[in-house]
Short mmCIF file of C-alpha atoms (C1' of nucleotides) in Angstrom, two decimals:
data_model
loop_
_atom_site.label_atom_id
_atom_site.label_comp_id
_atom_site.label_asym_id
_atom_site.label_seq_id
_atom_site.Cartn_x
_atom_site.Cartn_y
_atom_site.Cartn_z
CA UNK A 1 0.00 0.00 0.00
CA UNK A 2 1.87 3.20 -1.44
CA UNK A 3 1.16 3.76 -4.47
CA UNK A 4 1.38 6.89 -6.23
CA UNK A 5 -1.57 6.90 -8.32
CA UNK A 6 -4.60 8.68 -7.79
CA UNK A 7 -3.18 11.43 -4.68
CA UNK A 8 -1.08 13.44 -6.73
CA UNK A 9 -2.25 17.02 -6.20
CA UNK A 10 -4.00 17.47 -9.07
CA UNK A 11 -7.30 17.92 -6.68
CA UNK A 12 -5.74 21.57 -5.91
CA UNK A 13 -5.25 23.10 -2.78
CA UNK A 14 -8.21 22.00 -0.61
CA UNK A 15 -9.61 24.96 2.02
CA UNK A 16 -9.01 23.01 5.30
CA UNK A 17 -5.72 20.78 5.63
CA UNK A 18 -4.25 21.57 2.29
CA UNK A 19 -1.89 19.11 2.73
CA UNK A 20 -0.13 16.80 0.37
CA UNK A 21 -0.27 13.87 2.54
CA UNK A 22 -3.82 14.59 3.72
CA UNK A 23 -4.47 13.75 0.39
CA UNK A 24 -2.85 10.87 0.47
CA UNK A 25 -4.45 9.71 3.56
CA UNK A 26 -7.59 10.17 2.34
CA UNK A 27 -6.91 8.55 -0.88
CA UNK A 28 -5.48 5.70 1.02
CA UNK A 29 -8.80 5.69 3.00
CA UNK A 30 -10.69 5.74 0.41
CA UNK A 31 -8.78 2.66 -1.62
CA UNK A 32 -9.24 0.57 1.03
CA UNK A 33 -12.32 0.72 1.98
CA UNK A 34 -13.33 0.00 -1.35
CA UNK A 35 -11.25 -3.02 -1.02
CA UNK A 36 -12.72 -3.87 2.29
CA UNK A 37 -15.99 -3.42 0.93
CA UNK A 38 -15.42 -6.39 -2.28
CA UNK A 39 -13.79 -8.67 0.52
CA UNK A 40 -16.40 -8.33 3.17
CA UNK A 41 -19.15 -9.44 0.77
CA UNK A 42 -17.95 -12.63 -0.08
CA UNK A 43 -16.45 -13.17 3.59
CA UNK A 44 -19.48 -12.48 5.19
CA UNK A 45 -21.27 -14.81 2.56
CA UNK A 46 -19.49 -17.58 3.14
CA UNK A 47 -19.33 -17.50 6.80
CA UNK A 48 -23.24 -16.99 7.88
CA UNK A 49 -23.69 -20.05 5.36
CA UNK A 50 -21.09 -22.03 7.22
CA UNK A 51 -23.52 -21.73 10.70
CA UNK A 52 -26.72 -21.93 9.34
CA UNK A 53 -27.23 -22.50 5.74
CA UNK A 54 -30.41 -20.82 5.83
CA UNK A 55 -28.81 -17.43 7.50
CA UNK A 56 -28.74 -15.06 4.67
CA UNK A 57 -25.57 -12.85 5.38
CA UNK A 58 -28.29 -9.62 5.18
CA UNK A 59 -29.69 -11.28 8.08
CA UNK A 60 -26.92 -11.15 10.14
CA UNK A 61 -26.82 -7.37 10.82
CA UNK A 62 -30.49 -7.15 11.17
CA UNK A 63 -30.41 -9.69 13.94
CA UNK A 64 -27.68 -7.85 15.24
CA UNK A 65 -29.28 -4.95 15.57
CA UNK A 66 -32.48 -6.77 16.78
CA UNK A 67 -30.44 -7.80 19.88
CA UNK A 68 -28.33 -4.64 20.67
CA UNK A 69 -31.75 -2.64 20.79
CA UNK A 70 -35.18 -5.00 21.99
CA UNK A 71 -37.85 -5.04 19.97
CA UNK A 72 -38.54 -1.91 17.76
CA UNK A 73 -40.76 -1.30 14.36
CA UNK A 74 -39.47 -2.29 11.04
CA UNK A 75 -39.37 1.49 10.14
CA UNK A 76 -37.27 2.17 12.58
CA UNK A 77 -35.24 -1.18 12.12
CA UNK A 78 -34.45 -0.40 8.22
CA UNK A 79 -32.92 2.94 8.91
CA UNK A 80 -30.98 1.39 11.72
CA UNK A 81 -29.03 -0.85 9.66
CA UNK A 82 -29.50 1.99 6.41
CA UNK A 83 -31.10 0.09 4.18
CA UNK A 84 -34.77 0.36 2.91
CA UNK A 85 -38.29 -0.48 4.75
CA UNK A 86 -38.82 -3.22 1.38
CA UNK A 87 -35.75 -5.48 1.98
CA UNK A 88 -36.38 -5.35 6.28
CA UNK A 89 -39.57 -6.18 5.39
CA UNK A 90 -38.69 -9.04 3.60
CA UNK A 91 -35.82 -10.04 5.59
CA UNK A 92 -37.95 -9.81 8.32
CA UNK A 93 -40.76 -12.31 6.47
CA UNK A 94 -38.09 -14.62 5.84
CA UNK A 95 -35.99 -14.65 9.48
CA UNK A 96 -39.98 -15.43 10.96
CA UNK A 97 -40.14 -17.93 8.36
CA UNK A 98 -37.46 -19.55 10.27
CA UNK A 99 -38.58 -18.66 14.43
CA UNK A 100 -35.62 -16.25 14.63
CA UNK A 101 -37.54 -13.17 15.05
CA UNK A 102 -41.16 -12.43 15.94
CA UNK A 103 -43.74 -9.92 14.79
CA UNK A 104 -45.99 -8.99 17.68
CA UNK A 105 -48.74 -6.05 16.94
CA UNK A 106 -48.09 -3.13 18.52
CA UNK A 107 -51.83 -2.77 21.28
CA UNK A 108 -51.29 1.44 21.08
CA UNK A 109 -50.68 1.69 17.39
CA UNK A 110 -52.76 -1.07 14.58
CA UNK A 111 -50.41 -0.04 12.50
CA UNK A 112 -47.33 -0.90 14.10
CA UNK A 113 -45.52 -3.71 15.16
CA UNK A 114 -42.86 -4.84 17.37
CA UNK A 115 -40.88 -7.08 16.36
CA UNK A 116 -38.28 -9.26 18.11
CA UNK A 117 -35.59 -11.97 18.84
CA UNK A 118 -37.37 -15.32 19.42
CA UNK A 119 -35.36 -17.64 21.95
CA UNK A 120 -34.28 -19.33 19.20
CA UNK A 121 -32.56 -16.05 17.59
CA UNK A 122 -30.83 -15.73 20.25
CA UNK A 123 -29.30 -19.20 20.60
CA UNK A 124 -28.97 -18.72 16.29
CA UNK A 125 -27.10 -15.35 17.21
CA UNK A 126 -24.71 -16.89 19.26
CA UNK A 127 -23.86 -19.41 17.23
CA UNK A 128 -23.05 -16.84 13.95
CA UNK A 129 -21.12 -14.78 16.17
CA UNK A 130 -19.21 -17.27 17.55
CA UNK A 131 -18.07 -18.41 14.20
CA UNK A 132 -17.68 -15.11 13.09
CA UNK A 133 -15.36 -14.09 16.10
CA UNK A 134 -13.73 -17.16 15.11
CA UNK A 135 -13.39 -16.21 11.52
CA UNK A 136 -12.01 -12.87 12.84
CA UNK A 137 -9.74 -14.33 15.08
CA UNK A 138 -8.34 -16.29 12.33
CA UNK A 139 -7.53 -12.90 10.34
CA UNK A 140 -6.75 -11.02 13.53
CA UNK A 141 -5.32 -13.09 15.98
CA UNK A 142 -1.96 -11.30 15.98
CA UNK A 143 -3.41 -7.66 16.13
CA UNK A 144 -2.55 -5.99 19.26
CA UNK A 145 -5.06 -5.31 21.46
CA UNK A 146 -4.67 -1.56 21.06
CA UNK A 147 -4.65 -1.70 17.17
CA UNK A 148 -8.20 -3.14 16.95
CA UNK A 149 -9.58 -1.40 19.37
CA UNK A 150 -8.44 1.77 17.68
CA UNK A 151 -9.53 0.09 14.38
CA UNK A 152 -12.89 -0.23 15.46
CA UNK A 153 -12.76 3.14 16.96
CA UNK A 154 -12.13 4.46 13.15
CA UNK A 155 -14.83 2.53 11.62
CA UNK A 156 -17.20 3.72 14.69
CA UNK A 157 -16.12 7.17 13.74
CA UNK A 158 -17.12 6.61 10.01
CA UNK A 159 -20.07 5.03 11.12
CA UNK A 160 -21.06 7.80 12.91
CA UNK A 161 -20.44 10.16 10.15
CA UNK A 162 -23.02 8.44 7.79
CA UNK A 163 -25.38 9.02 10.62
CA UNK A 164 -24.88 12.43 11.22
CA UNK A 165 -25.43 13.56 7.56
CA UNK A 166 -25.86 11.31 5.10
CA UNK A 167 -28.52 9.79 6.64
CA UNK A 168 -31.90 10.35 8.45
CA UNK A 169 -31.80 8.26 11.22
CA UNK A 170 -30.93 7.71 15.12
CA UNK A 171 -28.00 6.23 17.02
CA UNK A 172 -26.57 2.58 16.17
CA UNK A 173 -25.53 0.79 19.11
CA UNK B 1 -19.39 1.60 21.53
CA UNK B 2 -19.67 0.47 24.66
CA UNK B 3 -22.10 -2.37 24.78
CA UNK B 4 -22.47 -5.43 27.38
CA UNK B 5 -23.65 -7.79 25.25
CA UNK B 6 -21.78 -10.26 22.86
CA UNK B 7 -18.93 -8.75 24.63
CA UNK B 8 -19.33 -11.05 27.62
CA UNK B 9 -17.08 -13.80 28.35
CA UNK B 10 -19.98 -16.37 27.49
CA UNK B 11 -17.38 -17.13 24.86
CA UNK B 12 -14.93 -19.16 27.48
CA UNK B 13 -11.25 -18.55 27.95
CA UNK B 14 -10.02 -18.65 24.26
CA UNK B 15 -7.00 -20.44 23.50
CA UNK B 16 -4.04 -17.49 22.55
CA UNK B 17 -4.97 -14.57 24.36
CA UNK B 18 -7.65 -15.05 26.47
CA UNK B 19 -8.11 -11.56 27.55
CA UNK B 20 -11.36 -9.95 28.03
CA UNK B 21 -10.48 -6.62 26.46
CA UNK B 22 -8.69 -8.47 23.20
CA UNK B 23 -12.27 -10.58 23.29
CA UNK B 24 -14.09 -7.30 23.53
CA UNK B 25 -11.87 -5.71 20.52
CA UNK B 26 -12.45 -8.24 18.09
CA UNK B 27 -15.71 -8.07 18.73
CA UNK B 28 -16.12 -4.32 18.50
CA UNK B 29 -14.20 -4.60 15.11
CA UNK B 30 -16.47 -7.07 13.60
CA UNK B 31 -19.54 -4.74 15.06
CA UNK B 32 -18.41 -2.01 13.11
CA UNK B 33 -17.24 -4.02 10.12
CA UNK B 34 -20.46 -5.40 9.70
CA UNK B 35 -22.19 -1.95 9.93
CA UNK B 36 -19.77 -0.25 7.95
CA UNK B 37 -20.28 -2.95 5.16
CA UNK B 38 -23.85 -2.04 4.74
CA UNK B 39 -23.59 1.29 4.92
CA UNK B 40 -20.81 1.39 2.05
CA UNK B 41 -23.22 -0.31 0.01
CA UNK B 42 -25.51 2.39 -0.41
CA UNK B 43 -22.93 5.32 -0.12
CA UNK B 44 -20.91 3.28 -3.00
CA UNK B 45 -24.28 2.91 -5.15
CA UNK B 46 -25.33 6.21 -3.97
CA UNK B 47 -22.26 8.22 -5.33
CA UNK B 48 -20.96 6.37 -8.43
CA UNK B 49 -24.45 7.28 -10.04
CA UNK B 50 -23.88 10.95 -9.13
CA UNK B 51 -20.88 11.04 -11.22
CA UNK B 52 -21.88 8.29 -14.62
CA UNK B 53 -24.85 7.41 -14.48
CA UNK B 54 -23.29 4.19 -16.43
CA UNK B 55 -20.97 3.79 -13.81
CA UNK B 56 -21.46 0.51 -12.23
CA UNK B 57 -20.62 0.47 -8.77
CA UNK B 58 -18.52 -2.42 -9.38
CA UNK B 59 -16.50 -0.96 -11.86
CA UNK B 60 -15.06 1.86 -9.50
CA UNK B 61 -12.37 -0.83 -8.19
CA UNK B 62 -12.02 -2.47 -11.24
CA UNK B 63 -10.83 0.89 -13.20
CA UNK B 64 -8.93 1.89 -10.17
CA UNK B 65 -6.87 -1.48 -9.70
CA UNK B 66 -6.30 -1.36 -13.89
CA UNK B 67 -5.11 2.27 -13.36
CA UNK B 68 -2.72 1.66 -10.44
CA UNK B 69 -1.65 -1.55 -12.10
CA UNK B 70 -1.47 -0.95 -15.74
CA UNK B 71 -2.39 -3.45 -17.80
CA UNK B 72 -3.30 -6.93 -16.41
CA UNK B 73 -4.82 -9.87 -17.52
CA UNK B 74 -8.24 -10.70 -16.70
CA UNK B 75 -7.63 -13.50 -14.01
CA UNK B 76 -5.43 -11.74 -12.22
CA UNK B 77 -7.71 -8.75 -12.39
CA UNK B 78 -9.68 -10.70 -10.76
CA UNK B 79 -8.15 -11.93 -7.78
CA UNK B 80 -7.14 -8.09 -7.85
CA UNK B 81 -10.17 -7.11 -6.42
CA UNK B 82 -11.05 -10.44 -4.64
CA UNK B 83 -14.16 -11.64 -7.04
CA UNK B 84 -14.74 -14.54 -9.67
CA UNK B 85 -13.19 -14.19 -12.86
CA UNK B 86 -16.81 -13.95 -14.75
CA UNK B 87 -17.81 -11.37 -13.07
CA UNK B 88 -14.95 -9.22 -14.21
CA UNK B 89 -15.02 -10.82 -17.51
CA UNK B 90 -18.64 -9.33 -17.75
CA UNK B 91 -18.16 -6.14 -15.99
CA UNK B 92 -15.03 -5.90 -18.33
CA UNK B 93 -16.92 -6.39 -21.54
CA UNK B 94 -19.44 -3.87 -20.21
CA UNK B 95 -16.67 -1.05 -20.26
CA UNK B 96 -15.47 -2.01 -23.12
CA UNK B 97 -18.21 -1.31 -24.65
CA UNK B 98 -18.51 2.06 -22.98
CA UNK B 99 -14.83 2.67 -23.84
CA UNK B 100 -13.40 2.91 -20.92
CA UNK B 101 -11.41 -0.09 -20.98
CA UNK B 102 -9.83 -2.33 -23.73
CA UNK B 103 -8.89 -5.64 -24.31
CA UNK B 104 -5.44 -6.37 -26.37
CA UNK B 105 -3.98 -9.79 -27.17
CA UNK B 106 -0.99 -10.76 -25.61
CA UNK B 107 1.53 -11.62 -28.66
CA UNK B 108 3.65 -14.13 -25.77
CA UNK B 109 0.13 -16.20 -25.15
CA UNK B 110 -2.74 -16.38 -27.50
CA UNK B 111 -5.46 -16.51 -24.45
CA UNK B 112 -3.99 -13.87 -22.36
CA UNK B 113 -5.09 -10.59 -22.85
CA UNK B 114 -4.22 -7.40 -21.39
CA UNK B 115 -6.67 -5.17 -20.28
CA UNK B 116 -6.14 -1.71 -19.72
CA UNK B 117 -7.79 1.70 -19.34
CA UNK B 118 -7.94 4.05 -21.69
CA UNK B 119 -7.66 7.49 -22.29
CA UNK B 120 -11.24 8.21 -21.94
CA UNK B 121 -11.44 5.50 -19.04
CA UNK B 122 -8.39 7.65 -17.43
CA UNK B 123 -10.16 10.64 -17.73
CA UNK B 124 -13.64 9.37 -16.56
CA UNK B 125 -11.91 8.37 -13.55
CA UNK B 126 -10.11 11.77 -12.48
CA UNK B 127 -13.93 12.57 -12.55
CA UNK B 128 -14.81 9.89 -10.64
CA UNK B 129 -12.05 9.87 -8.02
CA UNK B 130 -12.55 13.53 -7.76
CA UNK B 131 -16.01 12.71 -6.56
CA UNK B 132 -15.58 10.38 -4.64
CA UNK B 133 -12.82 11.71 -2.46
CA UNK B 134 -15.07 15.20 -2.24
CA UNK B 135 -17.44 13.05 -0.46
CA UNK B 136 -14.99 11.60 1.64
CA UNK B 137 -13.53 14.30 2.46
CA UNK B 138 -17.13 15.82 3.63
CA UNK B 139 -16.97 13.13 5.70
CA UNK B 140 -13.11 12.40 7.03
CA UNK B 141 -12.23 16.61 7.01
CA UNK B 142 -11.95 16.93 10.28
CA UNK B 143 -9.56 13.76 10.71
CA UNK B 144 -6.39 14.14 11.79
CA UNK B 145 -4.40 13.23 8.76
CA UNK B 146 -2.58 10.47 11.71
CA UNK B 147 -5.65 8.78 11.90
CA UNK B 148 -6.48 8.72 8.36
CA UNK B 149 -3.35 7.05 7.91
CA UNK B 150 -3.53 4.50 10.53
CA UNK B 151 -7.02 3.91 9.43
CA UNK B 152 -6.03 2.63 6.09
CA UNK B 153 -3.19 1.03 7.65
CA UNK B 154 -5.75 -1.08 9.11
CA UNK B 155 -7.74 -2.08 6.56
CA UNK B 156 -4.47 -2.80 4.15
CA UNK B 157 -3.71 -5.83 7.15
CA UNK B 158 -6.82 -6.56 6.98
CA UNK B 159 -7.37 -6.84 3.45
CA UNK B 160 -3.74 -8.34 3.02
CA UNK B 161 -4.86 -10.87 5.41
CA UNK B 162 -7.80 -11.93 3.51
CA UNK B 163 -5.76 -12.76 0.32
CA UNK B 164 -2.99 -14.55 2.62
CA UNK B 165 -4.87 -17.38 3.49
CA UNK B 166 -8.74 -16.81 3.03
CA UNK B 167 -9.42 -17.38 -0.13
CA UNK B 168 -9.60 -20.37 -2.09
CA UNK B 169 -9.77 -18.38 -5.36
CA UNK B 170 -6.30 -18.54 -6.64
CA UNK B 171 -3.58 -16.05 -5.93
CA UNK B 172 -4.10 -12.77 -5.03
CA UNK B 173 -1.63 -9.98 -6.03
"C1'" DC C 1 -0.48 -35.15 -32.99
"C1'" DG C 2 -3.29 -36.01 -28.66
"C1'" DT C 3 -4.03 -34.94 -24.12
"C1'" DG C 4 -3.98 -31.94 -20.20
"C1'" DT C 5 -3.92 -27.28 -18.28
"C1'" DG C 6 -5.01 -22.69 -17.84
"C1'" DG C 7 -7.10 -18.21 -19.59
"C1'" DG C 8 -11.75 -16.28 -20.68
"C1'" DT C 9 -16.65 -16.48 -21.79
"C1'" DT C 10 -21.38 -17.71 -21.32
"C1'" DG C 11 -25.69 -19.78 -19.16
"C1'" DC C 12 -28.17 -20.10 -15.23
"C1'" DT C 13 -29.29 -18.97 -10.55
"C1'" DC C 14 -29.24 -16.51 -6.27
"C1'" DA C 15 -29.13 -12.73 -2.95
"C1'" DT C 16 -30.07 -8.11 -2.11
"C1'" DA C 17 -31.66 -3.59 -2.78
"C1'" DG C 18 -34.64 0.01 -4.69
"C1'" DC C 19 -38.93 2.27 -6.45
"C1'" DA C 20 -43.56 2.49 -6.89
"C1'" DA C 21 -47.94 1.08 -5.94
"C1'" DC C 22 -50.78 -0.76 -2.59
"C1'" DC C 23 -53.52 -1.83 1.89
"C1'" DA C 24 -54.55 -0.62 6.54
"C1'" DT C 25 -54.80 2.19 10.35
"C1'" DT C 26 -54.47 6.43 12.69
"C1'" DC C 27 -54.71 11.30 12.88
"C1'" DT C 28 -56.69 15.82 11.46
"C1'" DA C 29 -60.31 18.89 9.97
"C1'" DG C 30 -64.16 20.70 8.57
"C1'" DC D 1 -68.81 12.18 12.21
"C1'" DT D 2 -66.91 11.48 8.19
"C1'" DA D 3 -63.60 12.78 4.46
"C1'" DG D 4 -58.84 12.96 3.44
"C1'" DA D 5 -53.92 13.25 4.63
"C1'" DA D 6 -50.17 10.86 6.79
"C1'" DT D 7 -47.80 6.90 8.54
"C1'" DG D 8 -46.55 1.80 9.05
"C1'" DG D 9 -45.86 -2.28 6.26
"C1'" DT D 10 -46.29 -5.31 2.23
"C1'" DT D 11 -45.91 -6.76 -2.46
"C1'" DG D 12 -44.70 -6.50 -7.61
"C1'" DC D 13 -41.27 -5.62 -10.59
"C1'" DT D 14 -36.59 -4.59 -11.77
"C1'" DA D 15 -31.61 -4.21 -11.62
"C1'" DT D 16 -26.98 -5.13 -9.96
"C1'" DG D 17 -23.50 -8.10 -8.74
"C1'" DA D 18 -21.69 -12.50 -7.61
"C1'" DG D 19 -20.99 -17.67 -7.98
"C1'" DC D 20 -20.73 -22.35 -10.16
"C1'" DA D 21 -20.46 -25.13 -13.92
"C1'" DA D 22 -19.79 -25.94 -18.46
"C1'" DC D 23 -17.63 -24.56 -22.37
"C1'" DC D 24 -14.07 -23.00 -26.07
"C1'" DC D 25 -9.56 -21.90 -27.47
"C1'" DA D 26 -4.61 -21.65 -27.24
"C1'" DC D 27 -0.40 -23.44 -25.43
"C1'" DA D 28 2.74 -26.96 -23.78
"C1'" DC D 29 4.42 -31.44 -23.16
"C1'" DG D 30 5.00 -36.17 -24.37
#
DNA sequence: CGTGTGGGTTGCTCATAGCAACCATTCTAG
DNA sequence: CTAGAATGGTTGCTATGAGCAACCCACACG
């Protein structure tokens, strides 16, 4: 990782930083994540498969989410995890389909409807992550403690970002 | 990021390390991963539209690995980026037709071919690139240029480590 | 030559997301 | 009290991107 491709200065002098290697950083950034981004797909494919053949990777987040913060509506639930109110709602069809999650009616609003991680989504849930921490562990078993955590401090920062502005929705986690 | 709940050490006393904190890191990295994943989808989608409309996505790597890396040939194109070879062979064609890219025989091997951008494809990626990084920098402008640079730093070993010994592809890099 | 191997392409399928249209319920007003 | 807007969810259709498997063509080796 240093190549000199795409953060020559050509961008001209930006208002803030300015600098050369700002540039650079960002282009860096920017590389890898799109990187990251091809990788993850096929990583996270694989490995929800690997638990539960059944456990669409899509799933996993939603679940995820589903267990950080009780039961909530779908509405909410599809701007939690940034995608549309279609696909939860499908997702959502599907992961009932199964007795992972649970759709209960919401008594002050017909509308509405709470939905949930069944018993069984839970046990599910710690099975995928399980694997999943063991997947990472594979990758990242020599990290230092302090490098992942201030890796995952980065991406929370990013993740945060896309919150603030580029999208209209609440706190994750 | 601060939450008590896959964090906990239902996961027993792990083999290497074994510590609670290096449990709770990997763990908070794979959190964020996973969000960060999803949310690049859209922004990815989101953005390379704003610049070509005929921009896939997809392609964005594709033309940036051919213009960091000259021309290649199509396999190893594809384990460039981490994905099948028919799926670049497709999303190759695809440019091709729009230009962008092109396809020349390799004179040493009669199936080879090299692919490579051209001038067109160069310039529809300053364009491109520009874009992009303009929203990343609305984004990552108030990073310390450090941080940037460890950021990426951590996603390079993290990428690097999926080609060492994930993927049953073929070679990567 | 013939057979095997490796580079690329094509056919088919799957997973996921989006938009738009829709139904149902609740809220708001006249 | 009843029309009509607004909100929560669902469903139809479509598009993108990826994989596997099967295939074709060129090279290389015996």
């Amino acid at each position: 990782m240093s190549n000199p491709h795409d953060a020559v200065p050509a961008a001209a002098p930006v208002s803030e930083a300015g600098d050369a290697s700002a540039e650079e950083a960002l282009a860096a950034v920017e590389r890898q994540l799109s990187m990251l981004w091809r990788r993850a797909r096929s990583v996270s494919q694989e490995l929800s498969r690997r638990v539960h053949p059944e456990m669409e990777p899509a799933a996993y987040g939603l679940l995820s989410v589903l267990r950080t913060r009780g039961p909530i509506r779908l509405t909410e639930l599809a701007s939690s995890i940034g995608v549309g109110k279609p696909s939860v709602s499908r997702q959502v069809a599907f992961l009932e389909g199964l007795g992972l999650v649970a759709k209960e009616a919401d008594p002050l609003d017909g509308r509405a409807q709470a939905i949930s991680l069944t018993a069984k989504g839970e046990e599910k849930m710690h099975l995928v992550q399980d694997a999943r921490r063991e997947v990472f562990r594979e990758r990242l078993a020599e990290w230092p403690t302090g490098e992942l955590e201030a890796f995952a401090r980065y991406m929370a920062k990013l993740n945060a970002s896309y919150e603030r502005d580029g999208f209209p929705r609440d706190e994750v986690l």
